[in-house]
mmCIF file with all atom_site columns, C-alpha atoms in Angstrom:
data_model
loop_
_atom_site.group_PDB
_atom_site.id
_atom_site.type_symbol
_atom_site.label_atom_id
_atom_site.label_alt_id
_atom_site.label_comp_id
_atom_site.label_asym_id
_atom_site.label_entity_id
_atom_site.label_seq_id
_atom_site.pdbx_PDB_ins_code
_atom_site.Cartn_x
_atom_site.Cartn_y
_atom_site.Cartn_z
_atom_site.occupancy
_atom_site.B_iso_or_equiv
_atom_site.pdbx_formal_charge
_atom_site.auth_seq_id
_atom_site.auth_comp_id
_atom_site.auth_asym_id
_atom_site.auth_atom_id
_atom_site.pdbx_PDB_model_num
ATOM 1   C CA . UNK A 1 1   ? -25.408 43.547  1.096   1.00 46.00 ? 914  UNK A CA 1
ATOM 2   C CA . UNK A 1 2   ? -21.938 42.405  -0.753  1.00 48.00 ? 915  UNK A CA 1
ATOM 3   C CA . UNK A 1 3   ? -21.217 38.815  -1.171  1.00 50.00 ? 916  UNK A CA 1
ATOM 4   C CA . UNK A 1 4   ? -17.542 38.311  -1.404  1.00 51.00 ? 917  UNK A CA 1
ATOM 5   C CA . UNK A 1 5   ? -16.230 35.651  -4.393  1.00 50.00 ? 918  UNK A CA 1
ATOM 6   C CA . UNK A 1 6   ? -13.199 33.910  -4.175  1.00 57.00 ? 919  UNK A CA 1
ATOM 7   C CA . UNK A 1 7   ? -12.515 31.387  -7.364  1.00 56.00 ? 920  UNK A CA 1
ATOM 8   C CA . UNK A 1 8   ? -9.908  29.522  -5.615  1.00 69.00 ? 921  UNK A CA 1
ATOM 9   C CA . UNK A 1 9   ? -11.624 29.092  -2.426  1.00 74.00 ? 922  UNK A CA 1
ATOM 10  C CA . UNK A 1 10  ? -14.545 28.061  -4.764  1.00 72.00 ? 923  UNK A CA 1
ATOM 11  C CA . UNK A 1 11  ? -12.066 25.586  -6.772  1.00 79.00 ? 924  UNK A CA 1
ATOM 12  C CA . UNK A 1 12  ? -10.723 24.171  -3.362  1.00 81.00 ? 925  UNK A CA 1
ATOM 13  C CA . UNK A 1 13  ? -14.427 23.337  -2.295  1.00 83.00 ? 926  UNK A CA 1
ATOM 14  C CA . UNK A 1 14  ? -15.589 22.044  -5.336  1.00 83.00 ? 927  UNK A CA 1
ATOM 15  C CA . UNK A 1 15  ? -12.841 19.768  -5.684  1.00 86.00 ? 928  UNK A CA 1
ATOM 16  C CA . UNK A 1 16  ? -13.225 18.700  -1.945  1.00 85.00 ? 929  UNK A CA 1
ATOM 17  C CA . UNK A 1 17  ? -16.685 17.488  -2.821  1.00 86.00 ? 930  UNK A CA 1
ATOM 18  C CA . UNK A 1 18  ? -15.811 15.588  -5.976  1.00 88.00 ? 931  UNK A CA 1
ATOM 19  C CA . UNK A 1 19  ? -12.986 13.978  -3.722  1.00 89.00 ? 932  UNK A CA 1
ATOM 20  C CA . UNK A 1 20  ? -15.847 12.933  -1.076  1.00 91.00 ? 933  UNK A CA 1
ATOM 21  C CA . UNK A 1 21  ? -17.999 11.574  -3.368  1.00 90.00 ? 934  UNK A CA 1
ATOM 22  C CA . UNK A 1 22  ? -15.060 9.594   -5.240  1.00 91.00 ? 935  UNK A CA 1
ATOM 23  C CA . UNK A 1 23  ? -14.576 8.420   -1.960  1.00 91.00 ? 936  UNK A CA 1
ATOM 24  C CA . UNK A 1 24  ? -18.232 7.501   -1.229  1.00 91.00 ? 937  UNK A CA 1
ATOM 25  C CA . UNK A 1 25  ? -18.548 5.615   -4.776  1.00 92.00 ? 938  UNK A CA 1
ATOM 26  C CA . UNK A 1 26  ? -15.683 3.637   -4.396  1.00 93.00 ? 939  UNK A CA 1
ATOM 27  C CA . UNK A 1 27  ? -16.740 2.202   -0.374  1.00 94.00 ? 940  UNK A CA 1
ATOM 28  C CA . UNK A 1 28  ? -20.266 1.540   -2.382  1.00 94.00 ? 941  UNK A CA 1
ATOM 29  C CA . UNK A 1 29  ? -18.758 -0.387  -5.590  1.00 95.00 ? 942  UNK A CA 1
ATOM 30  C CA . UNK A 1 30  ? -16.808 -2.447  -2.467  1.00 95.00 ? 943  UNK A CA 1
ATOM 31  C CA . UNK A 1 31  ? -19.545 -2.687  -0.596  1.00 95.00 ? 944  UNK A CA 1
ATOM 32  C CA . UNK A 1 32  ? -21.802 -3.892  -4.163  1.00 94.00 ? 945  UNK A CA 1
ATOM 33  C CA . UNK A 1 33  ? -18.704 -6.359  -5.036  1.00 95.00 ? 946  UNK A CA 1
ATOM 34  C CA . UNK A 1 34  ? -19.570 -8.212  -1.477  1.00 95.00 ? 947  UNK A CA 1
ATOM 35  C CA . UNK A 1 35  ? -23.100 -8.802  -2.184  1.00 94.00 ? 948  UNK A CA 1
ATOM 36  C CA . UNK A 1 36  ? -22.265 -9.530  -5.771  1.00 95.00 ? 949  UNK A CA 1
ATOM 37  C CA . UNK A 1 37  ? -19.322 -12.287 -5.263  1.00 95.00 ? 950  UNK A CA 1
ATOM 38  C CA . UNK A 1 38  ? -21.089 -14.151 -2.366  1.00 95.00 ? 951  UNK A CA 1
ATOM 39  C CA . UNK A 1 39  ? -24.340 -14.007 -4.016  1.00 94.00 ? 952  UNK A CA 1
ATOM 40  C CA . UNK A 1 40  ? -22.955 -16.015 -7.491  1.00 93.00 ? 953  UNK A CA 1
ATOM 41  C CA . UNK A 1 41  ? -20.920 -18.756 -5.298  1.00 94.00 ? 954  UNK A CA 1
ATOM 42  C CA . UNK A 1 42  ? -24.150 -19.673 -3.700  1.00 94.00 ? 955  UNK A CA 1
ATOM 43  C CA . UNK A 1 43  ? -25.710 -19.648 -6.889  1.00 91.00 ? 956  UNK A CA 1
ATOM 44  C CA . UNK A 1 44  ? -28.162 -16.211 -7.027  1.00 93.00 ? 957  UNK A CA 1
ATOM 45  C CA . UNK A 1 45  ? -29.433 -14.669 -10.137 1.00 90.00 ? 958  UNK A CA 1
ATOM 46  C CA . UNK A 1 46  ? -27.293 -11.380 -10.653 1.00 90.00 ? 959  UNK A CA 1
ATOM 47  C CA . UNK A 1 47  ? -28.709 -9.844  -13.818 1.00 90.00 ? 960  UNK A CA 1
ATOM 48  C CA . UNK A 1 48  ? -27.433 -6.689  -13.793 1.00 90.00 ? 961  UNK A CA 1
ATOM 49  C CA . UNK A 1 49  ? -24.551 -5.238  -11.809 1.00 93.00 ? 962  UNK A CA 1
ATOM 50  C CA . UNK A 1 50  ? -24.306 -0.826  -11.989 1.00 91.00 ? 963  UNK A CA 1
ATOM 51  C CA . UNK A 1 51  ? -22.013 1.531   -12.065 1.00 93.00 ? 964  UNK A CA 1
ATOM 52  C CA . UNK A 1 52  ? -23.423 4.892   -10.885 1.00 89.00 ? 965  UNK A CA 1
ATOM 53  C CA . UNK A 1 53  ? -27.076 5.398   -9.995  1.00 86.00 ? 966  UNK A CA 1
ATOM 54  C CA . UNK A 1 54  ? -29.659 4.742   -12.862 1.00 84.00 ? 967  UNK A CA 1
ATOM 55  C CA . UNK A 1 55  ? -32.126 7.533   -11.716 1.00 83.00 ? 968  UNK A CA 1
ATOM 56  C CA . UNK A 1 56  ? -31.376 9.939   -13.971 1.00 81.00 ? 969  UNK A CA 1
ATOM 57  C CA . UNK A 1 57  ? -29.582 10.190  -17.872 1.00 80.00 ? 970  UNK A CA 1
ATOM 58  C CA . UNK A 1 58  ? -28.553 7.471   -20.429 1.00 86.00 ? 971  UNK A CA 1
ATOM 59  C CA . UNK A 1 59  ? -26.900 3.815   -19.540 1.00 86.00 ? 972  UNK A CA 1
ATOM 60  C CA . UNK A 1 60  ? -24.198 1.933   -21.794 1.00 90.00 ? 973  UNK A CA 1
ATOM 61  C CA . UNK A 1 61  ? -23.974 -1.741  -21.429 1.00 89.00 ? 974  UNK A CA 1
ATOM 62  C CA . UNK A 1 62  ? -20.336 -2.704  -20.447 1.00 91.00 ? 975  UNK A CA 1
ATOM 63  C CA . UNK A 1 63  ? -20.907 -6.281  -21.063 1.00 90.00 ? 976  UNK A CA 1
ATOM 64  C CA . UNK A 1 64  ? -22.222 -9.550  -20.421 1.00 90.00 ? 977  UNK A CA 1
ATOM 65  C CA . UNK A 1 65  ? -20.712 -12.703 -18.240 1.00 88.00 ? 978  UNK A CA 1
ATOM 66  C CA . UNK A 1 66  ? -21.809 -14.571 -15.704 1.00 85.00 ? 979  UNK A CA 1
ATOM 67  C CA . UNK A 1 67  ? -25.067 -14.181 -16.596 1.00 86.00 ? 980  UNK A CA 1
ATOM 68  C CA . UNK A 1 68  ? -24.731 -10.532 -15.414 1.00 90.00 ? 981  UNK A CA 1
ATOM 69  C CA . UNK A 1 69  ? -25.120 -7.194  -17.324 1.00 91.00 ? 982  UNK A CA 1
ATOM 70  C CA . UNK A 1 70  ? -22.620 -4.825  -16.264 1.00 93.00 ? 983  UNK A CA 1
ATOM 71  C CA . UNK A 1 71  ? -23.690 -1.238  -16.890 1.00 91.00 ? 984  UNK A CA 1
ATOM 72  C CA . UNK A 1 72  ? -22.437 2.645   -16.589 1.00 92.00 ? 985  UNK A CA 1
ATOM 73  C CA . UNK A 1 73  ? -25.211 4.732   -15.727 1.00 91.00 ? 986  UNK A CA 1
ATOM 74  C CA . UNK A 1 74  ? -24.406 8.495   -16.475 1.00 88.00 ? 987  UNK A CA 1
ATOM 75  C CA . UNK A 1 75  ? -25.073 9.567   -13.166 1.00 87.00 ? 988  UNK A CA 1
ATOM 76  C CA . UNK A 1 76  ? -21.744 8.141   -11.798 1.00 87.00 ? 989  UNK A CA 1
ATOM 77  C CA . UNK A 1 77  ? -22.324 7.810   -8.035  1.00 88.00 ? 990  UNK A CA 1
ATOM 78  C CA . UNK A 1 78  ? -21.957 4.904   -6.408  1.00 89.00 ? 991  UNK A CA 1
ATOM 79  C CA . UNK A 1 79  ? -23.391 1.842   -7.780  1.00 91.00 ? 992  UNK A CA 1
ATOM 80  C CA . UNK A 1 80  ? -25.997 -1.535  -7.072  1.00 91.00 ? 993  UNK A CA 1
ATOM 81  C CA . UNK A 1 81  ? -26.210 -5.356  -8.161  1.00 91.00 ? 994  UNK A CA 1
ATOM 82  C CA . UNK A 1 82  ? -29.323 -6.508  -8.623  1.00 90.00 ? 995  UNK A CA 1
ATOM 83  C CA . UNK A 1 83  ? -30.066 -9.864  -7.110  1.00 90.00 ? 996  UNK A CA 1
ATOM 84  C CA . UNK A 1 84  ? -33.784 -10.606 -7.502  1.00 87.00 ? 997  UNK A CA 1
ATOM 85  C CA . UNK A 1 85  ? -33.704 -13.577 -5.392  1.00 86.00 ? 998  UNK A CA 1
ATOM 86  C CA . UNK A 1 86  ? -33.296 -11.401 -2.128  1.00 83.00 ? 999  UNK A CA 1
ATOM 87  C CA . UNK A 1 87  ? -36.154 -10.164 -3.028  1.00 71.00 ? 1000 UNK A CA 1
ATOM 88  C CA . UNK A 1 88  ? -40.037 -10.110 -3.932  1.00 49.00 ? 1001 UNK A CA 1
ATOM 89  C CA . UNK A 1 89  ? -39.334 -13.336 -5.962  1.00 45.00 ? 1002 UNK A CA 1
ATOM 90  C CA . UNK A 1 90  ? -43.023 -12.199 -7.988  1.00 43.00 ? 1003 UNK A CA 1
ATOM 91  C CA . UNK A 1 91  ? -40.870 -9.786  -9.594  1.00 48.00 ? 1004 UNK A CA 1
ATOM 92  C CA . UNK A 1 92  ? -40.601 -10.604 -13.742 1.00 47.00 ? 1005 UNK A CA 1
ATOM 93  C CA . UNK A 1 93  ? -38.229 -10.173 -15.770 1.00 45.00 ? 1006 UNK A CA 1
ATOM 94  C CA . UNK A 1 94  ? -39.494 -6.648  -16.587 1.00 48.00 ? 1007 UNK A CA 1
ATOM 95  C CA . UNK A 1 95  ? -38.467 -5.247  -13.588 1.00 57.00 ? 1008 UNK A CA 1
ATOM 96  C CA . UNK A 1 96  ? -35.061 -5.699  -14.449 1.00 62.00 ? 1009 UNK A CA 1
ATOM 97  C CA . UNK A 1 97  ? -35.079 -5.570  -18.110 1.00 69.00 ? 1010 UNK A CA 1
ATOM 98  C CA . UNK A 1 98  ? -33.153 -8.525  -18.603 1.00 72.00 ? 1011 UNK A CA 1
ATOM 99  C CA . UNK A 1 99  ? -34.514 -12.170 -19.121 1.00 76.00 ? 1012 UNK A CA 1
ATOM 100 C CA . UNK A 1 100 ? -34.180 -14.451 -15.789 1.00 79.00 ? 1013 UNK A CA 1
ATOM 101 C CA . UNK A 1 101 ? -33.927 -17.428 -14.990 1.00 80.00 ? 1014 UNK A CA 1
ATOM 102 C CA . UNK A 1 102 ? -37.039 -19.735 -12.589 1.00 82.00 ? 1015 UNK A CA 1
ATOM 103 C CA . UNK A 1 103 ? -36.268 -18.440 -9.244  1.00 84.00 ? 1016 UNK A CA 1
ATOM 104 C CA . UNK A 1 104 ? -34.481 -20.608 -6.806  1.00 85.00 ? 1017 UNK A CA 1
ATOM 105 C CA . UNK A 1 105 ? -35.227 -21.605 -2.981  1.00 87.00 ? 1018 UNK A CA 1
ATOM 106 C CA . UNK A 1 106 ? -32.266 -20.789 -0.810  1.00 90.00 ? 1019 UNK A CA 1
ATOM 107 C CA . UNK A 1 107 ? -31.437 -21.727 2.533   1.00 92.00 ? 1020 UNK A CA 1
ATOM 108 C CA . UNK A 1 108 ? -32.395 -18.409 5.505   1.00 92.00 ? 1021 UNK A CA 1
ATOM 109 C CA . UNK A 1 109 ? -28.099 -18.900 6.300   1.00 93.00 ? 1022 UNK A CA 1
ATOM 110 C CA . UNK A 1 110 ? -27.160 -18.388 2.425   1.00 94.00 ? 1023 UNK A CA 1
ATOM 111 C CA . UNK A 1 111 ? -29.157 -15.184 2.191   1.00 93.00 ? 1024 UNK A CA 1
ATOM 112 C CA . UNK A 1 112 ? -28.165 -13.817 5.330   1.00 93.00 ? 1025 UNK A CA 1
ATOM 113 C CA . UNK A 1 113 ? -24.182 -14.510 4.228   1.00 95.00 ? 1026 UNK A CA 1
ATOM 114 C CA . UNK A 1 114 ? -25.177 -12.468 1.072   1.00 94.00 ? 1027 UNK A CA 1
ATOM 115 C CA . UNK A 1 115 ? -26.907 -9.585  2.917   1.00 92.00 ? 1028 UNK A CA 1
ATOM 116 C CA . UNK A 1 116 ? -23.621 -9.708  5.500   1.00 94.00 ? 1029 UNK A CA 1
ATOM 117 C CA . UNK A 1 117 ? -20.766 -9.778  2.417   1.00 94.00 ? 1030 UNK A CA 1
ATOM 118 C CA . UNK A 1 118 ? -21.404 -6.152  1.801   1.00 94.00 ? 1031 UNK A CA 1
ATOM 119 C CA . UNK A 1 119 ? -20.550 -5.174  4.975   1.00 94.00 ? 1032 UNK A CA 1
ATOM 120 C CA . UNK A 1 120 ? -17.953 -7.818  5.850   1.00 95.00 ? 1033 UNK A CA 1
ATOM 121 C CA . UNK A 1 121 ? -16.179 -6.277  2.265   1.00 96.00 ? 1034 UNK A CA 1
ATOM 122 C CA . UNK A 1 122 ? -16.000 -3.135  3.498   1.00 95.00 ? 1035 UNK A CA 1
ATOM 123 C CA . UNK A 1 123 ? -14.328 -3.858  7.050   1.00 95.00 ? 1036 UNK A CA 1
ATOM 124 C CA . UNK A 1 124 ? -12.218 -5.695  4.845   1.00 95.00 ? 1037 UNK A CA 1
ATOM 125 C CA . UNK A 1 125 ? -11.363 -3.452  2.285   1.00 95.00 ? 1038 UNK A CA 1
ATOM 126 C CA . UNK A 1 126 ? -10.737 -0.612  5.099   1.00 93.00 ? 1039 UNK A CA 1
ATOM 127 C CA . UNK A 1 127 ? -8.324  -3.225  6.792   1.00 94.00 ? 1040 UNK A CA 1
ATOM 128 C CA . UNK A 1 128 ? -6.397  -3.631  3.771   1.00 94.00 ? 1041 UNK A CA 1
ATOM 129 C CA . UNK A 1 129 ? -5.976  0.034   3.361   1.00 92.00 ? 1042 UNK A CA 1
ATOM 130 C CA . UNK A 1 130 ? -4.763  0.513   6.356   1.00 90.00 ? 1043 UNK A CA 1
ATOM 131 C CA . UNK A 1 131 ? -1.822  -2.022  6.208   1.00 91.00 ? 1044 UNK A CA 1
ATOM 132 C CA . UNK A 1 132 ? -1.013  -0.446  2.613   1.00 90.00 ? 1045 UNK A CA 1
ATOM 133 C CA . UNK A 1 133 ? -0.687  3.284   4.201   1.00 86.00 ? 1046 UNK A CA 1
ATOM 134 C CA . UNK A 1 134 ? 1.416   1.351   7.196   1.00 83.00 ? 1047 UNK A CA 1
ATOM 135 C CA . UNK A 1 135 ? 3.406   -0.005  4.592   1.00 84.00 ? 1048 UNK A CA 1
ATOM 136 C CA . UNK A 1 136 ? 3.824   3.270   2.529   1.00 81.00 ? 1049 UNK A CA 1
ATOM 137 C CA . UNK A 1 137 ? 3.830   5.746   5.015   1.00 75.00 ? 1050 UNK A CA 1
ATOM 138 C CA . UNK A 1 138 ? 4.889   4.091   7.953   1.00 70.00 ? 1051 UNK A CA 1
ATOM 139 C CA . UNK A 1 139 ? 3.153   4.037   11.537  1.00 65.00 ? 1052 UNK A CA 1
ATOM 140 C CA . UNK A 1 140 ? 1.540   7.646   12.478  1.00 63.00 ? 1053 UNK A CA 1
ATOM 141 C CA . UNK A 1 141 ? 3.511   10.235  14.731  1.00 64.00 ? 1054 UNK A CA 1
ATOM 142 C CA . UNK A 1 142 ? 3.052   13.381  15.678  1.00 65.00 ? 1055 UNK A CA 1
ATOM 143 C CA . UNK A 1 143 ? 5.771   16.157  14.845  1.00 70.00 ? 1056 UNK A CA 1
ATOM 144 C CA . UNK A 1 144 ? 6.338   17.571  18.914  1.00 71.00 ? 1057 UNK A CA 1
ATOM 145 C CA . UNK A 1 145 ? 6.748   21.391  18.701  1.00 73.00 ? 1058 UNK A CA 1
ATOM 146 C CA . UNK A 1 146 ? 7.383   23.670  21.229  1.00 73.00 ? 1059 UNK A CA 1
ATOM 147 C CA . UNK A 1 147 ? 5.037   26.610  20.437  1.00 68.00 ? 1060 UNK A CA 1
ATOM 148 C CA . UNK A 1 148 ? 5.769   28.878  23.676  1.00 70.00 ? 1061 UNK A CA 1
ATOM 149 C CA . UNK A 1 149 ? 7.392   29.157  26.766  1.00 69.00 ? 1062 UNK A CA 1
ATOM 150 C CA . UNK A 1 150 ? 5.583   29.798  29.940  1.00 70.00 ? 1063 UNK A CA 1
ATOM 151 C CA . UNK A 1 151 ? 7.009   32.724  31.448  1.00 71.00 ? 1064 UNK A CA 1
ATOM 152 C CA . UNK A 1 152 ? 5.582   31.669  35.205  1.00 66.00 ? 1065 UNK A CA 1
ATOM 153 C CA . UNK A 1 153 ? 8.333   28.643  34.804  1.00 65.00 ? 1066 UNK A CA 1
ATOM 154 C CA . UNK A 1 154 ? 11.156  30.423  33.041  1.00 67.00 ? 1067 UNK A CA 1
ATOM 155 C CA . UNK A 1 155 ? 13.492  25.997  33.020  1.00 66.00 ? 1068 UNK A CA 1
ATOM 156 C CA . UNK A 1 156 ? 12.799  25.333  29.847  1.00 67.00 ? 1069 UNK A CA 1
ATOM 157 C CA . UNK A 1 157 ? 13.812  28.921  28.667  1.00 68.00 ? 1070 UNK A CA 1
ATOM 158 C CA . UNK A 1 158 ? 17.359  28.528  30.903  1.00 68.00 ? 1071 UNK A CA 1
ATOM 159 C CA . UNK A 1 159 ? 17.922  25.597  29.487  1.00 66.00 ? 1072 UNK A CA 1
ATOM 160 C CA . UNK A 1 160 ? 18.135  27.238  26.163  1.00 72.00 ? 1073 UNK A CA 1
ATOM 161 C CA . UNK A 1 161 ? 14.865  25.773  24.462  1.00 73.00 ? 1074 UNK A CA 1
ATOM 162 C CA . UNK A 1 162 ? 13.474  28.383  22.045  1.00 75.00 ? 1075 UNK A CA 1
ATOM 163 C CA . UNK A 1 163 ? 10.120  28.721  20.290  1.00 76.00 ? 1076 UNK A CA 1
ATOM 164 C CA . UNK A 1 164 ? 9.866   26.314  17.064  1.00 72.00 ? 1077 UNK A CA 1
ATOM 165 C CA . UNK A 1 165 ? 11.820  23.720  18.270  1.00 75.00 ? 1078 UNK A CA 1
ATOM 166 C CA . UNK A 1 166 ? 10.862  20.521  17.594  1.00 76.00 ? 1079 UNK A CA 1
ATOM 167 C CA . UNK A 1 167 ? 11.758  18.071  20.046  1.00 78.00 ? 1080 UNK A CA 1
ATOM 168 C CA . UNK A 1 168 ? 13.135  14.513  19.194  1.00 76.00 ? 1081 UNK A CA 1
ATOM 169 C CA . UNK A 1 169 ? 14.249  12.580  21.745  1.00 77.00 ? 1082 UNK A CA 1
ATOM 170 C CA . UNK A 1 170 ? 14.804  13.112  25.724  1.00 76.00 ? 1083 UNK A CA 1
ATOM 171 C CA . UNK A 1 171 ? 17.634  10.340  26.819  1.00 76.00 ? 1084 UNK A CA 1
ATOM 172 C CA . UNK A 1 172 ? 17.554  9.063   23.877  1.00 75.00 ? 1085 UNK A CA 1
ATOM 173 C CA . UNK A 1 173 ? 13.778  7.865   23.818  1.00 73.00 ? 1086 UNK A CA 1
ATOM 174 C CA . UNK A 1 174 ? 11.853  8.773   20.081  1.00 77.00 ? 1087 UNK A CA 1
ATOM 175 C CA . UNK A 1 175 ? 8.752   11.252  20.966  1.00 75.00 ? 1088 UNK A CA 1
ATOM 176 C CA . UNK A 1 176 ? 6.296   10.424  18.750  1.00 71.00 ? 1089 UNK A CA 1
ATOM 177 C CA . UNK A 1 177 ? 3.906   13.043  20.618  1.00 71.00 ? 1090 UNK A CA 1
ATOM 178 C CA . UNK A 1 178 ? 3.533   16.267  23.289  1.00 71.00 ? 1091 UNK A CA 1
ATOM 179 C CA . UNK A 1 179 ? 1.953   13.498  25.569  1.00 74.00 ? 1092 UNK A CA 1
ATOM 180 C CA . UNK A 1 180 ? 4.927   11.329  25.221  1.00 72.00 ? 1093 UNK A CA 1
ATOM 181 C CA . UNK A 1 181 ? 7.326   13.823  25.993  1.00 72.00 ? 1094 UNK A CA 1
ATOM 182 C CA . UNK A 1 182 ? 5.641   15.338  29.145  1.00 73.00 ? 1095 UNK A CA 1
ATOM 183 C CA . UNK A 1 183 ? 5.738   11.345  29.698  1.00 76.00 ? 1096 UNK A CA 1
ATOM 184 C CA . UNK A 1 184 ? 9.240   11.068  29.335  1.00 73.00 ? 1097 UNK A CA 1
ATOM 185 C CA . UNK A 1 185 ? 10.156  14.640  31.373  1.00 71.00 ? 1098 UNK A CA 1
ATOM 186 C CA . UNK A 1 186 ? 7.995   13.584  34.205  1.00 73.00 ? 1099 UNK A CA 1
ATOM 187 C CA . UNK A 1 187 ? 9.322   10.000  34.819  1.00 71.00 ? 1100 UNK A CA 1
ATOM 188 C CA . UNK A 1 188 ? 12.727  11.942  35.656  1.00 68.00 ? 1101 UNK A CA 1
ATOM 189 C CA . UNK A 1 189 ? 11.697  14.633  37.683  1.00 70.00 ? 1102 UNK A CA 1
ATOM 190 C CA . UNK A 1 190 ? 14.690  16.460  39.647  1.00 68.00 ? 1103 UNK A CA 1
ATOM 191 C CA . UNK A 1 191 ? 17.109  14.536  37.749  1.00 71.00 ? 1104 UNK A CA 1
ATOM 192 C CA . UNK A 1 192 ? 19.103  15.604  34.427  1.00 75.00 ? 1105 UNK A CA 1
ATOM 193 C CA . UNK A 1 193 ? 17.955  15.244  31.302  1.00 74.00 ? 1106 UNK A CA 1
ATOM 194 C CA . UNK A 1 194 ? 19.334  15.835  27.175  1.00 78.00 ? 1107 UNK A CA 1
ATOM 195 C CA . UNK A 1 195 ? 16.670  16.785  25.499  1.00 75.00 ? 1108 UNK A CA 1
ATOM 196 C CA . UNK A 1 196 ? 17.659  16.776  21.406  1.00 79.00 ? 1109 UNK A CA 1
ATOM 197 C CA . UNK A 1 197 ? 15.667  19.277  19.345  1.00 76.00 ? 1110 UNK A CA 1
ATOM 198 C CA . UNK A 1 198 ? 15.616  20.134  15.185  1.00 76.00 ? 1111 UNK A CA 1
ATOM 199 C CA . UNK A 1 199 ? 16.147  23.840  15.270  1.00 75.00 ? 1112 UNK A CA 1
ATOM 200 C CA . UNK A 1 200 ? 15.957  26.434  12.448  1.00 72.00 ? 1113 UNK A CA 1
ATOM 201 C CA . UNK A 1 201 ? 19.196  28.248  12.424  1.00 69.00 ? 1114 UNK A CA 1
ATOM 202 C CA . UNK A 1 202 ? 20.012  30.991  9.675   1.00 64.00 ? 1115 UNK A CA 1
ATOM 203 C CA . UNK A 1 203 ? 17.314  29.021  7.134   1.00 55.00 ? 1116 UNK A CA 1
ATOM 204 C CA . UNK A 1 204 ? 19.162  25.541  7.890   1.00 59.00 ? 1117 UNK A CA 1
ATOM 205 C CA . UNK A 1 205 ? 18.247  22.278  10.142  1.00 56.00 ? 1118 UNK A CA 1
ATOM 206 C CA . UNK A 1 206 ? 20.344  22.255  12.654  1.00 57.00 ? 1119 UNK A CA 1
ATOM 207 C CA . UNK A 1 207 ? 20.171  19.208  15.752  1.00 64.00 ? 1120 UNK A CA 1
ATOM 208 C CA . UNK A 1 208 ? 20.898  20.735  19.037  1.00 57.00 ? 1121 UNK A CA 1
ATOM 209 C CA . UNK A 1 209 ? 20.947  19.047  22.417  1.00 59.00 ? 1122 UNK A CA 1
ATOM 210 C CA . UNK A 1 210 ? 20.232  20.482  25.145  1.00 58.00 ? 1123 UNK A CA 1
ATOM 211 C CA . UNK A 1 211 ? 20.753  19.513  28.505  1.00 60.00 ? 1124 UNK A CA 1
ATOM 212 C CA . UNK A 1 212 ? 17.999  20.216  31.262  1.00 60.00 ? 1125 UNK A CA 1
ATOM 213 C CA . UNK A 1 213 ? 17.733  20.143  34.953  1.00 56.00 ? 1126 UNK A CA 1
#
């Protein structure tokens, strides 16, 4: 039995999976960053706040404010706060490895806004990216290309559409999609219609329109 090798194929996936998990570390820091703001405007101990997971390797201390410890763990993935007050409130200061403070009562509706900021920073943060591609890339469409021509209904092919084409407009409506343009073909049926297309003539763009009965 032969196994076949490819390095760049290999390259191509390893690189997609540092990409994922980029991905996934980042959403977790946002999420993290939710439970860590809302928790110190109410008042919850925060000792330490993580960067990466701190199962396995060495940890450097970042630094110190807020009465937080930030830290990089060595196994960069992801990342926690730690906000003892959430939870079993008989837990010492050893658990953490930090000294804290006498632990605090707080109200059922403060502690559920706390659990809900990771979340709620997440929507959030996936809201905001959105509007930035919007703004960058503009809204989505979908390049219409005519792939084939069906032989069993030879109008599009007498009309003097071709294979490759890429359709713009029909009357002078954008298509934005194959949907939209069967859209825009059908709401004129047995009437005349310019359909403009990009074409590929001799290695150059060229716009053609075409008109179709």
């Amino acid at each position: 039995m032969y196994f076949a090798f490819s390095l760049p194929e290999f390259s191509l996936q390893f690189l997609a999976v540092l990409v994922m998990l980029a991905i996934l570390s980042i959403l977790i820091i946002v999420h993290e960053c939710g439970h860590f703001f809302v928790a110190r405007l109410f008042g919850f101990q925060t000792p330490i706040f993580g960067f990466g997971l701190p199962f396995f390797g060495p940890s450097w201390t970042l630094g110190r404010r807020w009465g937080t410890e930030f830290r990089l763990h060595a196994l960069l993935i992801g990342g926690y706060v730690a906000i003892p007050e959430l939870g079993d409130e008989s837990a010492g200061a050893q658990s953490f490895g930090v000294e804290l403070q006498p632990f605090r009562k707080f109200p059922i509706w403060q502690r559920m806004l706390v659990a809900f900021a990771g979340p709620a920073f997440n929507i959030l943060f996936a809201y905001l990216v959105m509007i930035m591609m919007l703004l960058v890339l503009g809204e989505p469409t979908q390049q219409t290309t005519v792939f084939s021509l069906i032989k069993e209904n030879p109008i599009a092919a007498q009309a003097g559409i071709k294979p490759e084409d890429q359709i713009l407009n029909i009357n002078g409506q954008y298509v934005d999609s194959p949907s939209g343009a069967v859209k825009l073909i059908s709401g004129h049926k047995n009437e005349k219609v310019i359909i403009e297309v990009k074409r590929n003539v001799n290695g150059q763009s060229e716009t053609v329109s075409i008109p179709v009965v």
